[in-house]
Tab-separated table of C-alpha atoms in Angstrom:
chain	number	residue	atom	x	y	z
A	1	UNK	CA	64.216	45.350	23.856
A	2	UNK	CA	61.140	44.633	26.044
A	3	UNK	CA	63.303	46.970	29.002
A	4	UNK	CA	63.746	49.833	26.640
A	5	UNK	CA	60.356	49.458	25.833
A	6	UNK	CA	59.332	49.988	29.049
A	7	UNK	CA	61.468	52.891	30.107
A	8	UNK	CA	59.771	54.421	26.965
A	9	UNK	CA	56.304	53.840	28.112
A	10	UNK	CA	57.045	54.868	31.917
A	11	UNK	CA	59.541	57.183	31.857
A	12	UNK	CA	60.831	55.844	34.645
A	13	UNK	CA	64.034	53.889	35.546
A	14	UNK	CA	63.060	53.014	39.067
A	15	UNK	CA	59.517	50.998	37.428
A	16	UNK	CA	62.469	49.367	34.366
A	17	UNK	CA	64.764	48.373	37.509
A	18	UNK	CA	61.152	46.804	39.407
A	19	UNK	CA	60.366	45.214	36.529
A	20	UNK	CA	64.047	43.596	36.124
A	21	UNK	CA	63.722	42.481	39.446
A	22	UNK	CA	60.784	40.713	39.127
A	23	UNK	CA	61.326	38.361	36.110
A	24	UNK	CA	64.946	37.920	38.154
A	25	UNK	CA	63.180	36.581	40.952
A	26	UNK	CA	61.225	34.596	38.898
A	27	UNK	CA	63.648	33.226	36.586
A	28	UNK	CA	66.193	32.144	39.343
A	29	UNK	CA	63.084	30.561	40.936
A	30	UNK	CA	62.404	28.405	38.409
A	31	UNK	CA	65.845	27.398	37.386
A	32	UNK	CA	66.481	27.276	41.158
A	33	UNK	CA	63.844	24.424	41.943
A	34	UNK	CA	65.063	22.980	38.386
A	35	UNK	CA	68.572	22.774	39.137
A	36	UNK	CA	68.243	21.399	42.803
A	37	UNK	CA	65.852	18.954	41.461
A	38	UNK	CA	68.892	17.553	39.907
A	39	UNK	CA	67.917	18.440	36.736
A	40	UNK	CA	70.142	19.541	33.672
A	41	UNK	CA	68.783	22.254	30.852
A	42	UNK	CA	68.178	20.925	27.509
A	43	UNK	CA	66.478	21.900	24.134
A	44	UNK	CA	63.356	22.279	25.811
A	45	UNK	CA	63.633	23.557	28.889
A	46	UNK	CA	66.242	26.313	27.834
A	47	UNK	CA	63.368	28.690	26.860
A	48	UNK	CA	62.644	28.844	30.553
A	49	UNK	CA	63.774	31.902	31.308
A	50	UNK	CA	62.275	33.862	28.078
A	51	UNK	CA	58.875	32.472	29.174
A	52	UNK	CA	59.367	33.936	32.883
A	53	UNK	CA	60.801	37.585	31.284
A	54	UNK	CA	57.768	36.918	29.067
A	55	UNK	CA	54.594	35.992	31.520
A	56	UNK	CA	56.148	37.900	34.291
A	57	UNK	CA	55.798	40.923	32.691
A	58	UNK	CA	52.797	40.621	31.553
A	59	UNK	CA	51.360	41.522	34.874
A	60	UNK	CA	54.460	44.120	35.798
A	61	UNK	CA	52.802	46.404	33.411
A	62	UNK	CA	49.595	46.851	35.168
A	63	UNK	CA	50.745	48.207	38.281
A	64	UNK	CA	52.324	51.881	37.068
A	65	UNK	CA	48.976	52.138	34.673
A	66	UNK	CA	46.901	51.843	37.804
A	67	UNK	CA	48.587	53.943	39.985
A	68	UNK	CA	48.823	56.684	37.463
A	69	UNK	CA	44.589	56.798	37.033
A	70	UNK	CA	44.743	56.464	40.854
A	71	UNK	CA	46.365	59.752	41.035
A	72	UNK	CA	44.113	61.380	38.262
A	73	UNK	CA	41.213	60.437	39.872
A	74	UNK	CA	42.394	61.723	43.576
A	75	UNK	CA	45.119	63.567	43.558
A	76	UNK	CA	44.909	64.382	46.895
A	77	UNK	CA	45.164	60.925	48.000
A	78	UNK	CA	47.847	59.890	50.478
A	79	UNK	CA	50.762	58.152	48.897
A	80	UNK	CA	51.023	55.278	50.696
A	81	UNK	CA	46.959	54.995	50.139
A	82	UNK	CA	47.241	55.391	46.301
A	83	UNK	CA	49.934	52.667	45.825
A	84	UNK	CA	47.589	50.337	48.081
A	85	UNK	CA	44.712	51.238	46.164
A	86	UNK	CA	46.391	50.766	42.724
A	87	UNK	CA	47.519	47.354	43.860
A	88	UNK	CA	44.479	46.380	45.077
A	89	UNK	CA	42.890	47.436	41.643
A	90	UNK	CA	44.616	44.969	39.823
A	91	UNK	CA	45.718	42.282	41.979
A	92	UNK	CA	42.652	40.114	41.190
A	93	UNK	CA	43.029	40.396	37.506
A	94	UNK	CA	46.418	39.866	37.437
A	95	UNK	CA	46.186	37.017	40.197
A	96	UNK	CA	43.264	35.295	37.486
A	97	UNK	CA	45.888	35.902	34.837
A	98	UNK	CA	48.510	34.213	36.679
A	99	UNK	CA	46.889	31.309	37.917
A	100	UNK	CA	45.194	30.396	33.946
A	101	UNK	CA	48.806	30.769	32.901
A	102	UNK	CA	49.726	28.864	35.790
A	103	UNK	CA	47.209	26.096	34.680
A	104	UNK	CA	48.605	25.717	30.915
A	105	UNK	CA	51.529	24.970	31.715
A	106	UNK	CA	50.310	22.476	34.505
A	107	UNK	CA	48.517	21.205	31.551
A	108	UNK	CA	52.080	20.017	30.200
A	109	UNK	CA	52.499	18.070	33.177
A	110	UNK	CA	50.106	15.516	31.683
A	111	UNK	CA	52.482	14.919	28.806
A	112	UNK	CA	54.837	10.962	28.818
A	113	UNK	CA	57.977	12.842	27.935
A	114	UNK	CA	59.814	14.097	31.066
A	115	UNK	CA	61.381	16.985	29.038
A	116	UNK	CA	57.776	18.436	28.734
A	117	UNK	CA	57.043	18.380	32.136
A	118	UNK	CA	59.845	19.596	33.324
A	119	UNK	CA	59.139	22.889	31.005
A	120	UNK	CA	55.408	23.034	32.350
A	121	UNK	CA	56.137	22.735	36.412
A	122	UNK	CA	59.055	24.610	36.434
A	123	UNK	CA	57.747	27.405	34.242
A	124	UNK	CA	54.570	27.819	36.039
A	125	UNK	CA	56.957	28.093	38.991
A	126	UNK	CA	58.161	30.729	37.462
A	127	UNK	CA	55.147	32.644	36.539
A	128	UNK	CA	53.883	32.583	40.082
A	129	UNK	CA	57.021	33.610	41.856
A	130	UNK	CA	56.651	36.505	39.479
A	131	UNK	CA	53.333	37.760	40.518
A	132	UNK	CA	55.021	37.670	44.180
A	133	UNK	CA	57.906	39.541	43.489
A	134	UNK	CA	55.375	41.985	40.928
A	135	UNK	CA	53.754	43.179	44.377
A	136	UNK	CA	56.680	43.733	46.357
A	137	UNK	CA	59.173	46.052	43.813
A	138	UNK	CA	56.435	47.390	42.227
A	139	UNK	CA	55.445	48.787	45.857
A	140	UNK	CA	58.247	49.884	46.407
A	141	UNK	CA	58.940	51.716	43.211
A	142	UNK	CA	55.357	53.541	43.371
A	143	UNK	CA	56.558	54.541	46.407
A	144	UNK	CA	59.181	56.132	45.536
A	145	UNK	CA	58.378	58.069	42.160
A	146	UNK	CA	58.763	61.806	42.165
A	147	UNK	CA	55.515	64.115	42.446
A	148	UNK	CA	53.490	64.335	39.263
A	149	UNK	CA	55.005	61.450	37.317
A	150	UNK	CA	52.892	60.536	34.510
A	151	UNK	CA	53.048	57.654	31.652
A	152	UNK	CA	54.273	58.851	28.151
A	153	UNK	CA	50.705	60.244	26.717
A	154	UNK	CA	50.591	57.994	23.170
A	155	UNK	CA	47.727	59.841	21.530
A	156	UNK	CA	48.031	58.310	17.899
A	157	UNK	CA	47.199	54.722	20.020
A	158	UNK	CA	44.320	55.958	21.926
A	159	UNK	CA	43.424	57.204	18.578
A	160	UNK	CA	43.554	54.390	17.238
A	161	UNK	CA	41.389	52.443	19.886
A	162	UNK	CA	38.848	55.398	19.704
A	163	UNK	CA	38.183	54.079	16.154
A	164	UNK	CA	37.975	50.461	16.344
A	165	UNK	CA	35.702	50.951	19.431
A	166	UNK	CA	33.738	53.163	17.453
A	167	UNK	CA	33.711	50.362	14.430
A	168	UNK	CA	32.244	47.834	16.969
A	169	UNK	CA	29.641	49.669	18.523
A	170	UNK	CA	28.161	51.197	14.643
A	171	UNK	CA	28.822	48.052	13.006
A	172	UNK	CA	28.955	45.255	15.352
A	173	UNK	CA	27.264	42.488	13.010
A	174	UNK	CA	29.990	43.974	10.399
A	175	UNK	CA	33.309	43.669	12.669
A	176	UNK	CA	31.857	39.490	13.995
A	177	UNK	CA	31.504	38.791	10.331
A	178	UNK	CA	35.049	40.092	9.770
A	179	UNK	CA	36.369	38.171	12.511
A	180	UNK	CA	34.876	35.007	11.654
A	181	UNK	CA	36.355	35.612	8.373
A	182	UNK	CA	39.991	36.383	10.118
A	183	UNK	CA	39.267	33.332	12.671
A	184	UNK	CA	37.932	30.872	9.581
A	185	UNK	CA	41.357	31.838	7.359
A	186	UNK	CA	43.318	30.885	10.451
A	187	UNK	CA	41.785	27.759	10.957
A	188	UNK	CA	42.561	27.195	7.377
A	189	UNK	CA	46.031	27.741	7.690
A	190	UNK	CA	46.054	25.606	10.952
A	191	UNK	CA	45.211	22.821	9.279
A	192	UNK	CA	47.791	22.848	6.599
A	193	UNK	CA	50.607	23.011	9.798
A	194	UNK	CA	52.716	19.776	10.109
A	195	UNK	CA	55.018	18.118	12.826
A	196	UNK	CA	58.240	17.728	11.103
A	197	UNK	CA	62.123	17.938	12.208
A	198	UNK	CA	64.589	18.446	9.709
A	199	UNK	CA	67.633	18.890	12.325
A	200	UNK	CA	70.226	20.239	9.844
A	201	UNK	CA	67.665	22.793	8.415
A	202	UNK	CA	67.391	24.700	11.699
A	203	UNK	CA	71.128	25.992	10.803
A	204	UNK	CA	72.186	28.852	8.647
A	205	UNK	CA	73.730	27.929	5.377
A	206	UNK	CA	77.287	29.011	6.237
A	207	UNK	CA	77.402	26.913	9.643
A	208	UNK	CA	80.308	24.405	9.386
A	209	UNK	CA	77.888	21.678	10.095
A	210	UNK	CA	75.683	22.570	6.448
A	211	UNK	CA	78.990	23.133	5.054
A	212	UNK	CA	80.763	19.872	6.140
A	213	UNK	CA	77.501	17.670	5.268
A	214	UNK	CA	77.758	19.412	1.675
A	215	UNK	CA	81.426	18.543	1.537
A	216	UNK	CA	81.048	15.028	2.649
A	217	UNK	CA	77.999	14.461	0.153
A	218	UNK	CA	79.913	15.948	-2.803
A	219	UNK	CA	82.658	13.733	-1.777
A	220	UNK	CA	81.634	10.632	-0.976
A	221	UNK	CA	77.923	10.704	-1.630
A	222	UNK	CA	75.038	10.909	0.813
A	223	UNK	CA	75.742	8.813	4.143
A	224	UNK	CA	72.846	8.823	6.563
A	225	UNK	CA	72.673	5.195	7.719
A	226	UNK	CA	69.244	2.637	8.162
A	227	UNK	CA	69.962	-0.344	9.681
A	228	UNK	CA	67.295	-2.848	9.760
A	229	UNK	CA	66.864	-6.273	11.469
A	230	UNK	CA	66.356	-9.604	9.533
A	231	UNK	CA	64.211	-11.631	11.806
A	232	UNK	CA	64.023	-15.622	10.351
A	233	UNK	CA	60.782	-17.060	10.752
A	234	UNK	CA	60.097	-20.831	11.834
A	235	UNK	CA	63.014	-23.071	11.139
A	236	UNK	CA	64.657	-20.612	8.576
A	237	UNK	CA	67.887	-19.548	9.007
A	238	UNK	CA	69.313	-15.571	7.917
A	239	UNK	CA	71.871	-16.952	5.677
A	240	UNK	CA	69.714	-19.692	4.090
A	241	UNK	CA	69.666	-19.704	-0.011
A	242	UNK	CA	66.212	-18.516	0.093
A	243	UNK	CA	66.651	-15.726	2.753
A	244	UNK	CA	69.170	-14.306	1.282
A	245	UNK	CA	67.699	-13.886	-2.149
A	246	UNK	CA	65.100	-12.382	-0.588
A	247	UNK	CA	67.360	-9.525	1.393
A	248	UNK	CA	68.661	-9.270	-1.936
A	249	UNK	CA	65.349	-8.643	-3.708
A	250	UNK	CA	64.781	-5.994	-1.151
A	251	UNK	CA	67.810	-4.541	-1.326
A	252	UNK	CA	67.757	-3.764	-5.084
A	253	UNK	CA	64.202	-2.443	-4.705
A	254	UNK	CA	65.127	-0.004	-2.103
A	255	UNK	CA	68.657	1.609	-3.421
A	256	UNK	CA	66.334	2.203	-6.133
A	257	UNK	CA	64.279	4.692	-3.907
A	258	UNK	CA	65.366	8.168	-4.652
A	259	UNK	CA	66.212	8.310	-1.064
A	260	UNK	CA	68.985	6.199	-1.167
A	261	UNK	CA	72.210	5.030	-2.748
A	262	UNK	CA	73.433	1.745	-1.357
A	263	UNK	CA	72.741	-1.368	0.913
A	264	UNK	CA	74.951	-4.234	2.570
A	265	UNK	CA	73.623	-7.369	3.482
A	266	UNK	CA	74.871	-10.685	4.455
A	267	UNK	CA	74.623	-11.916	0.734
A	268	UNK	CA	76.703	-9.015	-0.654
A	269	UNK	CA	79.784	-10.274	2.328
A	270	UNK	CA	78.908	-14.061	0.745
A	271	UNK	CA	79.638	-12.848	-2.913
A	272	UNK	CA	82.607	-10.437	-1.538
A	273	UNK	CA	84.089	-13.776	-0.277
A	274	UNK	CA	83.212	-16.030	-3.410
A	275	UNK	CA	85.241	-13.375	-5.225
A	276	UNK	CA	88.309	-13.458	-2.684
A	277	UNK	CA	87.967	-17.249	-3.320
A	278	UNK	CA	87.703	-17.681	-6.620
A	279	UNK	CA	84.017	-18.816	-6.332
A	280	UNK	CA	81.987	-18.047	-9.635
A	281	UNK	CA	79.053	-16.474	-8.466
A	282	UNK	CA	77.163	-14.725	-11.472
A	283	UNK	CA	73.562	-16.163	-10.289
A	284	UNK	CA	71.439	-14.344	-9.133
A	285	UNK	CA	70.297	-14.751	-6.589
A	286	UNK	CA	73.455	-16.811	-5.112
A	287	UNK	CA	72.799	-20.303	-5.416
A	288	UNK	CA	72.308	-22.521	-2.185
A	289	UNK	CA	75.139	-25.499	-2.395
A	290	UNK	CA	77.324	-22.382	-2.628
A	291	UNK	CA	76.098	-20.174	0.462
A	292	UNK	CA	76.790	-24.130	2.198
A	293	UNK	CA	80.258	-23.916	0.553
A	294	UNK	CA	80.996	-20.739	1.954
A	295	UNK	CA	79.611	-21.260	5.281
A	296	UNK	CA	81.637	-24.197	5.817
A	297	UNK	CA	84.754	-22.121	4.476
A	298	UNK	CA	84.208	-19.982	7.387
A	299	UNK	CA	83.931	-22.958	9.562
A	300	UNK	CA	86.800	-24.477	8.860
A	301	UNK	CA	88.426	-21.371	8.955
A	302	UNK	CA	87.815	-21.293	12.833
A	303	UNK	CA	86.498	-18.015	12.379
A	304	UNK	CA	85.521	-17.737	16.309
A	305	UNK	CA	81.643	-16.514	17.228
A	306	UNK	CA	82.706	-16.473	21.095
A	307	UNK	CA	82.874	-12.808	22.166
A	308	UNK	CA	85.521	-13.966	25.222
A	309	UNK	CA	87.706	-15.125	22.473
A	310	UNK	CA	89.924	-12.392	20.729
A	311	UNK	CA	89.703	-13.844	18.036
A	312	UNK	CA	86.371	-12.851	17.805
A	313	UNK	CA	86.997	-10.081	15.810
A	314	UNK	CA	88.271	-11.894	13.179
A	315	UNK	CA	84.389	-13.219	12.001
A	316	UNK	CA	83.394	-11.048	9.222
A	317	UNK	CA	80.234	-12.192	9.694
A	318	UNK	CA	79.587	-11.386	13.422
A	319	UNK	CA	78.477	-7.637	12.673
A	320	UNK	CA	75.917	-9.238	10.286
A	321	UNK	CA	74.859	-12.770	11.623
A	322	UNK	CA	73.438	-14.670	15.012
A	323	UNK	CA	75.649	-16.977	15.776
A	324	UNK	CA	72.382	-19.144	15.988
A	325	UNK	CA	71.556	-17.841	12.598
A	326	UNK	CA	67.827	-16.509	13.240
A	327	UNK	CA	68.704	-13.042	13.948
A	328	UNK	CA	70.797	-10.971	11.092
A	329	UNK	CA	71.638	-7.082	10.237
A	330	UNK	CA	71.125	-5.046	7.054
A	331	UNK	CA	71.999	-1.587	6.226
A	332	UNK	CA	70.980	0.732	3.609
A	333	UNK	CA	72.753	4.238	3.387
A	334	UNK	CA	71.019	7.479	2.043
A	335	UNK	CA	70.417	11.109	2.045
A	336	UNK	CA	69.799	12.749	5.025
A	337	UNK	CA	65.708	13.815	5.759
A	338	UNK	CA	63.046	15.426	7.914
A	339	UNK	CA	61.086	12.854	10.579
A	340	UNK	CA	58.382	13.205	8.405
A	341	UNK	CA	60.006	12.067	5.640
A	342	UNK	CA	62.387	9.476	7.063
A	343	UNK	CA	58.784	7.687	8.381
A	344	UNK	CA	57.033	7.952	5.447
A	345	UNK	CA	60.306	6.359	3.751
A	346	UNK	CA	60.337	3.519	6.449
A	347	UNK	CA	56.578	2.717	5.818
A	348	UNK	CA	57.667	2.388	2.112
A	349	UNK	CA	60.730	-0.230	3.093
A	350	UNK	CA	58.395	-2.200	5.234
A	351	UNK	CA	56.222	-2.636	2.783
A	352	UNK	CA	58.803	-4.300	-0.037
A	353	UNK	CA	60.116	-6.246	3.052
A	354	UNK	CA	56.857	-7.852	3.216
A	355	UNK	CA	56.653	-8.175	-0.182
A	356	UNK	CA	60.181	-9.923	-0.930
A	357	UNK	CA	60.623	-11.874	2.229
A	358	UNK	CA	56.730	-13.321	2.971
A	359	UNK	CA	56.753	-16.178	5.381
A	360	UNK	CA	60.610	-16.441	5.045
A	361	UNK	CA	61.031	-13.833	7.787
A	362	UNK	CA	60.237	-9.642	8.738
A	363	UNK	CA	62.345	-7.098	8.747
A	364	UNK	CA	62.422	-4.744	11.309
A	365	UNK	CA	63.808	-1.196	11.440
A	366	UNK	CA	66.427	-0.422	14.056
A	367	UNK	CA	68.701	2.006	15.663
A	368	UNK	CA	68.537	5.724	16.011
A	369	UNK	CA	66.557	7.391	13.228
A	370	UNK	CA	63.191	5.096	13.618
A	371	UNK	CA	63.521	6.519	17.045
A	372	UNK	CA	63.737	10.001	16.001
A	373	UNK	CA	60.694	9.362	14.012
A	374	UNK	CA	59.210	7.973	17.185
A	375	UNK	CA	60.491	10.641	19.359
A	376	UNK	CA	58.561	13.799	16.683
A	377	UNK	CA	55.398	12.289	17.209
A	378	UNK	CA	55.451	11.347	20.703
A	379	UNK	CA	56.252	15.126	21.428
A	380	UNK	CA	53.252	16.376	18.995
A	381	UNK	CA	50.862	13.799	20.654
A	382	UNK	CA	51.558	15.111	24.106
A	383	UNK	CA	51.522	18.247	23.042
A	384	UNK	CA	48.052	18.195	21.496
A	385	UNK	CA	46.895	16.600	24.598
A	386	UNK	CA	48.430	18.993	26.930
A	387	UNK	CA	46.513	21.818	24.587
A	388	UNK	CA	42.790	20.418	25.157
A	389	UNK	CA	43.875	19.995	29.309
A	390	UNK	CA	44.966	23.590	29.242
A	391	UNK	CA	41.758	24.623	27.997
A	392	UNK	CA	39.756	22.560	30.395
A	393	UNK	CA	41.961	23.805	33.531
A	394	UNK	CA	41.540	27.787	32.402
A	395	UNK	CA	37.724	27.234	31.195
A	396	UNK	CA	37.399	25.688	34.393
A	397	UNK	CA	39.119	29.046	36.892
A	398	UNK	CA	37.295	31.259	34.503
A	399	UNK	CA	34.150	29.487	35.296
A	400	UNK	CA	34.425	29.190	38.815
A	401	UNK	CA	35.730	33.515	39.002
A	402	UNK	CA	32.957	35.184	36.775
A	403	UNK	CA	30.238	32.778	37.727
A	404	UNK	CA	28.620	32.876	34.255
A	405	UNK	CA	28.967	30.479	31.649
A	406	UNK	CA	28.584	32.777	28.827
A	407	UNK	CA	32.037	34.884	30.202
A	408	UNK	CA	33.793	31.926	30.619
A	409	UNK	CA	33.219	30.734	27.059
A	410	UNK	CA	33.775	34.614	25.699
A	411	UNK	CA	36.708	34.440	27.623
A	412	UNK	CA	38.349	31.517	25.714
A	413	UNK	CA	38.431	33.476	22.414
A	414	UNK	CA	41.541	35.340	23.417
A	415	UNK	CA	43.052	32.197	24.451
A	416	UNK	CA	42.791	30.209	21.647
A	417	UNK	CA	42.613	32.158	18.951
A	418	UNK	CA	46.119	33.484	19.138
């Protein structure tokens, strides 16, 4: 698209062919420094090469503008001459443009995850091999353009630009007000932006992987698994009487979350045992002499805790218990949510764990979703950061080029408004 664009514009397939050249250089300049950095692409840093195509172009587009008004203005001018002076017109700008681009994503570089980073060096990599290769096959395509090419003349758009300059200069207190309106509604809606993930949502509705998850929900019920750790405080054990009422308590308060369905404890593989047993059990919670009874079963049982032994997997109670009895597992099992969510929904299980267990012990939650959670805001963070650097960095190069404080500030509009 942004090719055929251009060969619309310029009329010219030796300026679309310069121009492909250019973001080539540039991409296979960043992924070449990426790749013999040992590095792999991933989620992130797969956009590299649309941000080169992107940025590089960005300058590309200046040069066959400039040599075209060269020619207008002297069209007597030596060819050679003309293509230097059109280059020389622009270079600056661009150069400014390259090197504030340059600096946001040097910004990124500031950022803990190494994903980021790698998508802020290598890009800005990129962008400046870019500007290189810009000078060289745009030279050479001026060059070589036939006598008396011209742009495509776009009348309705200088039309168009005639106006709105016009609006400005009759009605300039009218037009700020307007965009302070425009820039105020923004903000609004800037505000109301969130970080979330919801990993399943970024797939169409026919992809076997929305399909299956519907399949196995209408099947078997939702599945997404929270495993938590049951930490025993002073000289309680996990599987004492009290404990284990207490994982109990929680565990009936949180299947009755709309979130989720079910939980498994320690208690519920005590109970599943009294039954195999013939052990009445209809307390609730499970009575201590018979959480002794059963532990003892298991003792005598020889039910091995060694994990040289193979017998080891016989324990039933090794997936759940410390063999020293201060550490234990629980898992609850639920519908499948956004990071934003799935926090929020942790901060509400903490919560009833403090509640229920109280000096008895904390539960703590484990595995991979808390540290998906983690992972969604550690991204935003750094992200947020790396914004406010960015700024600094191109406020700073804008500074030090136009030697005016009141440019440099103008000058950030167009950067952070968009």
């Amino acid at each position: 698209i942004i090719f055929g664009l251009m060969g619309w514009l310029y009329r010219s397939a030796r300026l679309v062919l310069a121009a492909v050249g250019v973001v080539g250089v540039g991409t296979v300049a960043a992924l070449g420094a990426y790749g013999l950095l040992g590095h792999q692409l991933n989620m992130v840093t797969v956009v590299l090469p649309t941000l080169v195509i992107v940025l590089g172009l960005a300058d590309v587009v200046h040069f066959p503008a400039a040599f075209a008004d060269q020619r207008r203005r002297r069209p007597d001018q030596d060819r050679g001459e003309a293509v230097a002076d059109a280059l020389r017109s622009v270079f600056v700008p661009c150069l400014m443009t390259t090197l504030t681009t340059m600096a946001g994503f040097a910004a990124l570089l500031t950022s803990p995850m190494a994903v980021i980073r790698h998508l802020g060096g290598f890009a800005a990599i990129g962008v400046a091999a870019a500007l290189v290769a810009s000078l060289v096959f745009m030279a050479l395509a001026l060059h070589s353009l036939p006598e008396g090419w011209t742009p495509t003349a776009h009348p309705r758009t200088r039309a168009f630009l005639d106006a709105l300059r016009g609006l400005l200069v009759r009605h300039p207190r009218r037009m700020a007000a307007a965009s302070l309106l425009l820039a105020a509604l923004a903000g609004a809606g800037a505000l109301t932006v969130k970080a979330d993930t919801y990993t399943i949502g970024y797939l169409p509705d026919d992809h076997r992987v929305v399909t299956d998850h519907q399949g196995i929900e209408a099947t078997w019920g939702a599945y997404t698994v929270l495993d938590f750790l049951v930490h025993a405080a002073g000289d309680e054990r996990v599987d004492s009487a009290a404990l284990l009422a207490a994982q109990e308590r929680f565990v009936a308060r949180a299947v009755a979350l709309p979130e989720l369905r079910s939980g498994l404890g320690l208690a519920d593989i005590y109970r599943r045992m009294a039954d195999v047993l013939g052990m009445e059990h209809r307390d609730a919670p499970m009575p201590g002499p018979m959480v002794a009874q059963l532990a003892l079963l298991l003792e005598i049982q020889d039910l091995e805790w060694d994990r040289d032994e193979p017998r080891h997997a016989d324990n039933v109670l090794a997936p759940l218990l410390r063999e020293d009895g201060r550490l234990g597992r629980l898992t609850l099992v639920g519908g499948m949510l956004s990071a934003k969510q799935l926090e929020g929904l942790l901060d509400r299980l903490h919560a009833i764990a403090a509640e229920e267990l109280g000096d008895l012990g904390r539960l703590e939650a484990a595995g991979y979703p808390p540290l998906y959670t983690e992972i969604v805001d550690y991204a935003m963070t750094s992200q947020i950061r790396g914004f406010y650097v960015a700024l600094a960095l191109i406020f700073t190069l804008m500074l030090l080029w136009l030697r005016s404080l009141r440019l440099a500030l103008v000058s950030l509009l167009p950067n952070v408004f968009p």
